Short mmCIF file of C-alpha atoms in Angstrom, two decimals:
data_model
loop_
_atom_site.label_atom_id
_atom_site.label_comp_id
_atom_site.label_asym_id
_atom_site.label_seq_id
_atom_site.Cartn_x
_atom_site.Cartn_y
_atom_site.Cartn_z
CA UNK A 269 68.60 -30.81 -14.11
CA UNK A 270 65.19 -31.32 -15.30
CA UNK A 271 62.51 -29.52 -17.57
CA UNK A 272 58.55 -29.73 -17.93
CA UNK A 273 57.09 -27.49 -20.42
CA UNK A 274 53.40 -26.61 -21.32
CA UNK A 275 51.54 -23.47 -22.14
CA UNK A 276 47.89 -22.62 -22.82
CA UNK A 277 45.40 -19.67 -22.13
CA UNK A 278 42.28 -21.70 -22.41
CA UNK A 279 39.90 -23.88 -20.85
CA UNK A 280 41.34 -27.13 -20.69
CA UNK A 281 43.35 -29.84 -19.24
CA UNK A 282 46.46 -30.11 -20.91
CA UNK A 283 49.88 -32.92 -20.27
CA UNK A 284 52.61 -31.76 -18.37
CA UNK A 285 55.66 -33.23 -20.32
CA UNK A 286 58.65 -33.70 -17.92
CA UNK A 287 62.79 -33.90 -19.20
CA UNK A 288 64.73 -35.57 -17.06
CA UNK A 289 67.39 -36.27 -19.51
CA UNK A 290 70.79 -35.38 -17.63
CA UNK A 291 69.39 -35.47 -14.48
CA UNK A 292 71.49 -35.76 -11.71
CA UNK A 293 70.86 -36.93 -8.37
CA UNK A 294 72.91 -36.27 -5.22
CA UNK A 295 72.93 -37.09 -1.53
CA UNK A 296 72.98 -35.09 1.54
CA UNK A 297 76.49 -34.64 1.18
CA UNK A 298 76.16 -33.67 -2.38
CA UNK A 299 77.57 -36.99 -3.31
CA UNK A 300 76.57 -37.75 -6.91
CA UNK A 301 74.74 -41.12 -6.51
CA UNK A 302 72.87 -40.71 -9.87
CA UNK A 303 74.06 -44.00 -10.83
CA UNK A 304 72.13 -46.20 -8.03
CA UNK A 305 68.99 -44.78 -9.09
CA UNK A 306 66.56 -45.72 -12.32
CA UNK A 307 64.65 -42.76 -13.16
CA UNK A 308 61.10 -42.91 -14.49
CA UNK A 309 59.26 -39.85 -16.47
CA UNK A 310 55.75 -39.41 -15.38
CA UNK A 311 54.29 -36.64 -17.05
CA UNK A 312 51.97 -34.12 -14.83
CA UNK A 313 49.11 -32.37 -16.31
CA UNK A 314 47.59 -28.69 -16.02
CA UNK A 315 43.94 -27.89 -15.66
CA UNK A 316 42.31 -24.41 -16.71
CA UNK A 317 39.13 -24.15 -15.45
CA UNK A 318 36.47 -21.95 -16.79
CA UNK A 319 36.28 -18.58 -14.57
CA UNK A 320 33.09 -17.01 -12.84
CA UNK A 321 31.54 -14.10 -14.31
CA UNK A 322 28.55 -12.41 -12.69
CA UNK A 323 26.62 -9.75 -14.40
CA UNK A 324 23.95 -8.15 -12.45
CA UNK A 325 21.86 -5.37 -13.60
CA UNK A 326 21.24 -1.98 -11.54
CA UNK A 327 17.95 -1.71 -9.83
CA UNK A 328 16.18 1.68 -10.70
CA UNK A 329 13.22 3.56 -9.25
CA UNK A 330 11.13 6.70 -9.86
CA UNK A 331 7.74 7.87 -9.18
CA UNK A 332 4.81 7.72 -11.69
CA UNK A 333 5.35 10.45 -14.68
CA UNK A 334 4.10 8.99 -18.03
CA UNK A 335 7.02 8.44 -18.88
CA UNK A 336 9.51 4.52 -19.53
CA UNK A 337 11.72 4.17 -17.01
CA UNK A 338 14.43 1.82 -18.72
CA UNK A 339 18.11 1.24 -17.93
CA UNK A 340 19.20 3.81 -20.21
CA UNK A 341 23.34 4.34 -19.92
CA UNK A 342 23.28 3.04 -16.01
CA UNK A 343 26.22 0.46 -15.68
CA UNK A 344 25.68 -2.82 -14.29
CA UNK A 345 25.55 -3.02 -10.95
CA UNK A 346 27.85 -6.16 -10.85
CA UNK A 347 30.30 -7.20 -13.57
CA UNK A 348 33.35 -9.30 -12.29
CA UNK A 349 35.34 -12.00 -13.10
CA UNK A 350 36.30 -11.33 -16.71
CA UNK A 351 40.10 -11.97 -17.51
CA UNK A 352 42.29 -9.46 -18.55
CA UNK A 353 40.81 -7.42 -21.34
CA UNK A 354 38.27 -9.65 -22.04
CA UNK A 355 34.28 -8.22 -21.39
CA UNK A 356 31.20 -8.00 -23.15
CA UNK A 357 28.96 -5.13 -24.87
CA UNK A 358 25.10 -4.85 -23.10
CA UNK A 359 21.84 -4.44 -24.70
CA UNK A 360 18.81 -3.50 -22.41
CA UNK A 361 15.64 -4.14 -23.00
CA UNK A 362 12.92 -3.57 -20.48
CA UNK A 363 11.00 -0.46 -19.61
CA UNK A 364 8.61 0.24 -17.03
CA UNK A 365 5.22 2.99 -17.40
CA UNK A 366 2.33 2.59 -14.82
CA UNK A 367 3.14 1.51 -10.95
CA UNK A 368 4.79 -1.94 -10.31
CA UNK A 369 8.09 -3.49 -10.72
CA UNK A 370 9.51 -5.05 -14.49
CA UNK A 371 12.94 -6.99 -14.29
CA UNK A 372 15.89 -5.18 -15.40
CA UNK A 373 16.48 -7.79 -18.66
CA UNK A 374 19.39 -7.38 -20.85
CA UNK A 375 21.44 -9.32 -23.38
CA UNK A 376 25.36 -9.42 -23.84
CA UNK A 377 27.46 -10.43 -26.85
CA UNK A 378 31.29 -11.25 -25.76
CA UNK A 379 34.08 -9.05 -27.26
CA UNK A 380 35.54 -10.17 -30.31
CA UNK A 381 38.21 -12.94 -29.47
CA UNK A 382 36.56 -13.64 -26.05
CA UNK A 383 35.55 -17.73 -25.83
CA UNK A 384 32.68 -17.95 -24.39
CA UNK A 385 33.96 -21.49 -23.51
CA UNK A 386 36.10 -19.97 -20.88
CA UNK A 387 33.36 -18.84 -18.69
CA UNK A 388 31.08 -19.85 -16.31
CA UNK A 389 28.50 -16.92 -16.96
CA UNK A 390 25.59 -16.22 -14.16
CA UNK A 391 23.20 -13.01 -15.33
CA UNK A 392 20.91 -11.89 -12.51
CA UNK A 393 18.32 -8.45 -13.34
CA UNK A 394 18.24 -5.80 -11.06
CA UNK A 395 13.97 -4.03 -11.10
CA UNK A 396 12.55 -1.18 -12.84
CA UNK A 397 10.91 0.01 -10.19
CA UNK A 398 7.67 2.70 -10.37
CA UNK A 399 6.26 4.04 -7.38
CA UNK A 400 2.95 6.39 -6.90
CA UNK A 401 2.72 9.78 -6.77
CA UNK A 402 3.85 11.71 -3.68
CA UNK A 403 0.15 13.63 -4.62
CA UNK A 404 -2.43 11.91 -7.10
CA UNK A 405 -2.97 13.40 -10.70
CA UNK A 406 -6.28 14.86 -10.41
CA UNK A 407 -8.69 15.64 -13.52
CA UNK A 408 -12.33 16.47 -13.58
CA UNK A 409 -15.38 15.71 -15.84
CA UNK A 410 -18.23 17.62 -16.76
CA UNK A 411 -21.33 16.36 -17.42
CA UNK A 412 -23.56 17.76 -20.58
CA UNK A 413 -25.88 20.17 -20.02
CA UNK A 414 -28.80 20.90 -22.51
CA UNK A 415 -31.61 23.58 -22.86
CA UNK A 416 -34.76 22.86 -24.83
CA UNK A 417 -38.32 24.02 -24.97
CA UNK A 418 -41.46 21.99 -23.80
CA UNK A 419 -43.44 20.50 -26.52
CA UNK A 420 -45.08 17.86 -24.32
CA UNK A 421 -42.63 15.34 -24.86
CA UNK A 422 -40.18 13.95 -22.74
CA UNK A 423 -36.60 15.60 -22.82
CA UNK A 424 -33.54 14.18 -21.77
CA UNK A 425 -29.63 14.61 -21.74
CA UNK A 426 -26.81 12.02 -21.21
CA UNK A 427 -22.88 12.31 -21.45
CA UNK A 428 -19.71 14.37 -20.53
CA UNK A 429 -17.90 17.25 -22.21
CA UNK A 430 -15.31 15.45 -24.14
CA UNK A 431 -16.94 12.41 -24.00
CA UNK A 432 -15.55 10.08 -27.10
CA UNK A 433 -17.62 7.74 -29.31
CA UNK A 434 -16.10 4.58 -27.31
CA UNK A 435 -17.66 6.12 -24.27
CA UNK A 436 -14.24 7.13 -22.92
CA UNK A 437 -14.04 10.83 -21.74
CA UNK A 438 -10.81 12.79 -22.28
CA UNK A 439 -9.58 14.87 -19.78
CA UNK A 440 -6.32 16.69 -19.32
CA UNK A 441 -4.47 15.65 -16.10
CA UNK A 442 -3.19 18.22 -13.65
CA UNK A 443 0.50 17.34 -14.71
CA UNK A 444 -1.25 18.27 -18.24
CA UNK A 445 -0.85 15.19 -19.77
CA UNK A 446 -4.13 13.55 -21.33
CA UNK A 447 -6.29 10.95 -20.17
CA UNK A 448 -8.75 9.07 -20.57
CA UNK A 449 -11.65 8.63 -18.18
CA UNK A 450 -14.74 4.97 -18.24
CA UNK A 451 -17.03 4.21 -15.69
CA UNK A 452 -19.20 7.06 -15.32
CA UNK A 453 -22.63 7.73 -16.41
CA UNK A 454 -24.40 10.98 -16.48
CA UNK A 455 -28.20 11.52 -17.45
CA UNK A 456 -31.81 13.61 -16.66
CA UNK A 457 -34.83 13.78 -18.13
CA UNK A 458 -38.15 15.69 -17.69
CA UNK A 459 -41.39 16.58 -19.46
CA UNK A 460 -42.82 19.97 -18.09
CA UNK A 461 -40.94 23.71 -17.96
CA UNK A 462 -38.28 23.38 -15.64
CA UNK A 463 -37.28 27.31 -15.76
CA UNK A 464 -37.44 27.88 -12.37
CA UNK A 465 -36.29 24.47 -11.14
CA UNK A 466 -33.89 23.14 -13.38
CA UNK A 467 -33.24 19.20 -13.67
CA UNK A 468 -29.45 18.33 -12.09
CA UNK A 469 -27.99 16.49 -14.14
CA UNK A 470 -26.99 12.69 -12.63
CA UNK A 471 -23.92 11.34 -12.01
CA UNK A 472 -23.54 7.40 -11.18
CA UNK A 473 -20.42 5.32 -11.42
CA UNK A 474 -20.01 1.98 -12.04
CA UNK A 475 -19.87 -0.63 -9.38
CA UNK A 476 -16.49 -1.33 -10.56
CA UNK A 477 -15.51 2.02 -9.99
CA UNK A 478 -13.93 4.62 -12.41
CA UNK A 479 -11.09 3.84 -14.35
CA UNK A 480 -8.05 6.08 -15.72
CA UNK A 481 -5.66 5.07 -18.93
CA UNK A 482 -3.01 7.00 -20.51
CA UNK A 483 -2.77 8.33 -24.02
CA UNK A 484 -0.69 4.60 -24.35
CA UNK A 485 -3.66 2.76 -23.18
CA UNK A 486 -2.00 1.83 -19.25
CA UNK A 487 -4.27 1.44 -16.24
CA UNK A 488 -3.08 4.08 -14.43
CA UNK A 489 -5.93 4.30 -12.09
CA UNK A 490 -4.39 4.43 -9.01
CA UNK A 491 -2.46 7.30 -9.49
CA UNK A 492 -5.41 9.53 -10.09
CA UNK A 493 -8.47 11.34 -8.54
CA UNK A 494 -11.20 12.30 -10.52
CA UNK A 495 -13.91 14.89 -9.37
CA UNK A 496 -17.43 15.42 -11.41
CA UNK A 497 -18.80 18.75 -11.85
CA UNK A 498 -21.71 18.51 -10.67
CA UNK A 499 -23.59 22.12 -11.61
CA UNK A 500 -25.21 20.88 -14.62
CA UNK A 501 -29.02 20.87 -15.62
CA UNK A 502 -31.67 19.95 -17.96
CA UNK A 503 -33.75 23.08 -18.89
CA UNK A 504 -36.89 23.36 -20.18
CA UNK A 505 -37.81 26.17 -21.11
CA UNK A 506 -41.50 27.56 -20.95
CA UNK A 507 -43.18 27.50 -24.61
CA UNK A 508 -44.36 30.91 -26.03
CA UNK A 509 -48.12 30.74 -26.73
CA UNK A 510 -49.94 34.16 -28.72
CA UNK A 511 -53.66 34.33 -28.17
CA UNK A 512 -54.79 37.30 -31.10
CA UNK A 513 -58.64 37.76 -30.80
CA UNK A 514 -60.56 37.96 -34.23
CA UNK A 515 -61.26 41.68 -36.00
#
């Protein structure tokens, strides 16, 4: 008879202690030959080695709303290798707005009585994933229009309905959120009566283009088409002049 005795839960490697007090020792033909031997304790030992946990995040997509897309209550999309009861809470932290893909980040903190010694622990982040529009968001701006009398001088008008004093225009999108509209000028000018003929009104863009942010300040440009109205004028109106002979 013989006895080896060791016990542990954690990471380690840990001596094997082996009894061979009253050992006995016998042949083929069960023949007790315990006597011709001389019997020599070597003790074993037993390794724990940390275990593998993965944690992967869930990759999530939607289209373009104006809205964060974050993880919200999704589950990861990997978690195994944690030992018995043992786990971890999650915390997420990333969001995702305009078009384009963020990393799914999040942070854990072990259960209480977990060892984080015991692990190996690999964290990989799924996307937060936002996609166009199956149809744009469309807005349009108006340019000013203005109606003045001649006096000889030179009369002009410049700007858009709604037109802020950064030069931004706000518009309301057709999903009725608000926007807000750079890159467009708008402008005419003229000196005689225009009654009959009234001045359009010009519309040039930029040579950048147009550009589209939302109430948070995001590019969100390429989600959108913007249209210009383009009915209106500069009028001048004809100047009333009495002639009243002398009595």
């Amino acid at each position: 008879d013989w006895s080896s005795d060791v016990c542990s839960s954690d990471l380690g490697t840990y001596t094997a202690y082996l009894d061979v007090t009253g050992a006995t020792i016998k042949d083929e033909d069960n023949n007790d030959v315990t006597n011709l031997f001389a019997i020599t304790n070597i003790n074993g030992t037993l390794t724990i080695n940390k275990a593998d946990v993965v944690l992967t995040s869930a990759t999530l997509t939607k289209e373009y709303d104006g809205e964060e897309l974050v993880n919200g209550d999704t589950a990861l999309a990997v978690e195994t290798g944690w030992v018995g009861s043992d786990g971890a809470t999650y915390n997420f932290t990333a969001s995702r707005t305009v078009m384009g893909t963020t990393p799914n980040e999040f942070t854990y903190t072990l259960k209480e009585g977990v060892s984080a010694d015991n692990y190996n622990i690999v964290t990989n982040f799924g996307s937060l994933i936002v996609t166009n529009t199956s149809a744009p968001i469309t807005a349009t701006i108006t340019p000013n229009s203005k109606t003045v009398t001649y006096d000889g001088t030179t009369k002009s008008v410049s700007g858009f309905v709604n037109e802020l004093t950064d030069g931004s225009i706000k518009v309301t999108g057709s999903d009725g959120k608000t926007y807000y509209v750079t890159g467009y000028t708008a402008e005419a000018s003229g000196v005689n009566a225009t009654n009959d003929n009234p001045i359009q009104v010009n519309v040039t863009t930029d040579t950048n283009g147009y550009k589209v942010v939302d109430s948070k300040g995001n590019d969100v440009t390429d989600t959108f088409n913007v249209s210009v109205n383009d009915g209106a004028t500069l009028v001048i109106q004809r100047r009333k002049v009495t002639f009243t002979s002398a009595t």
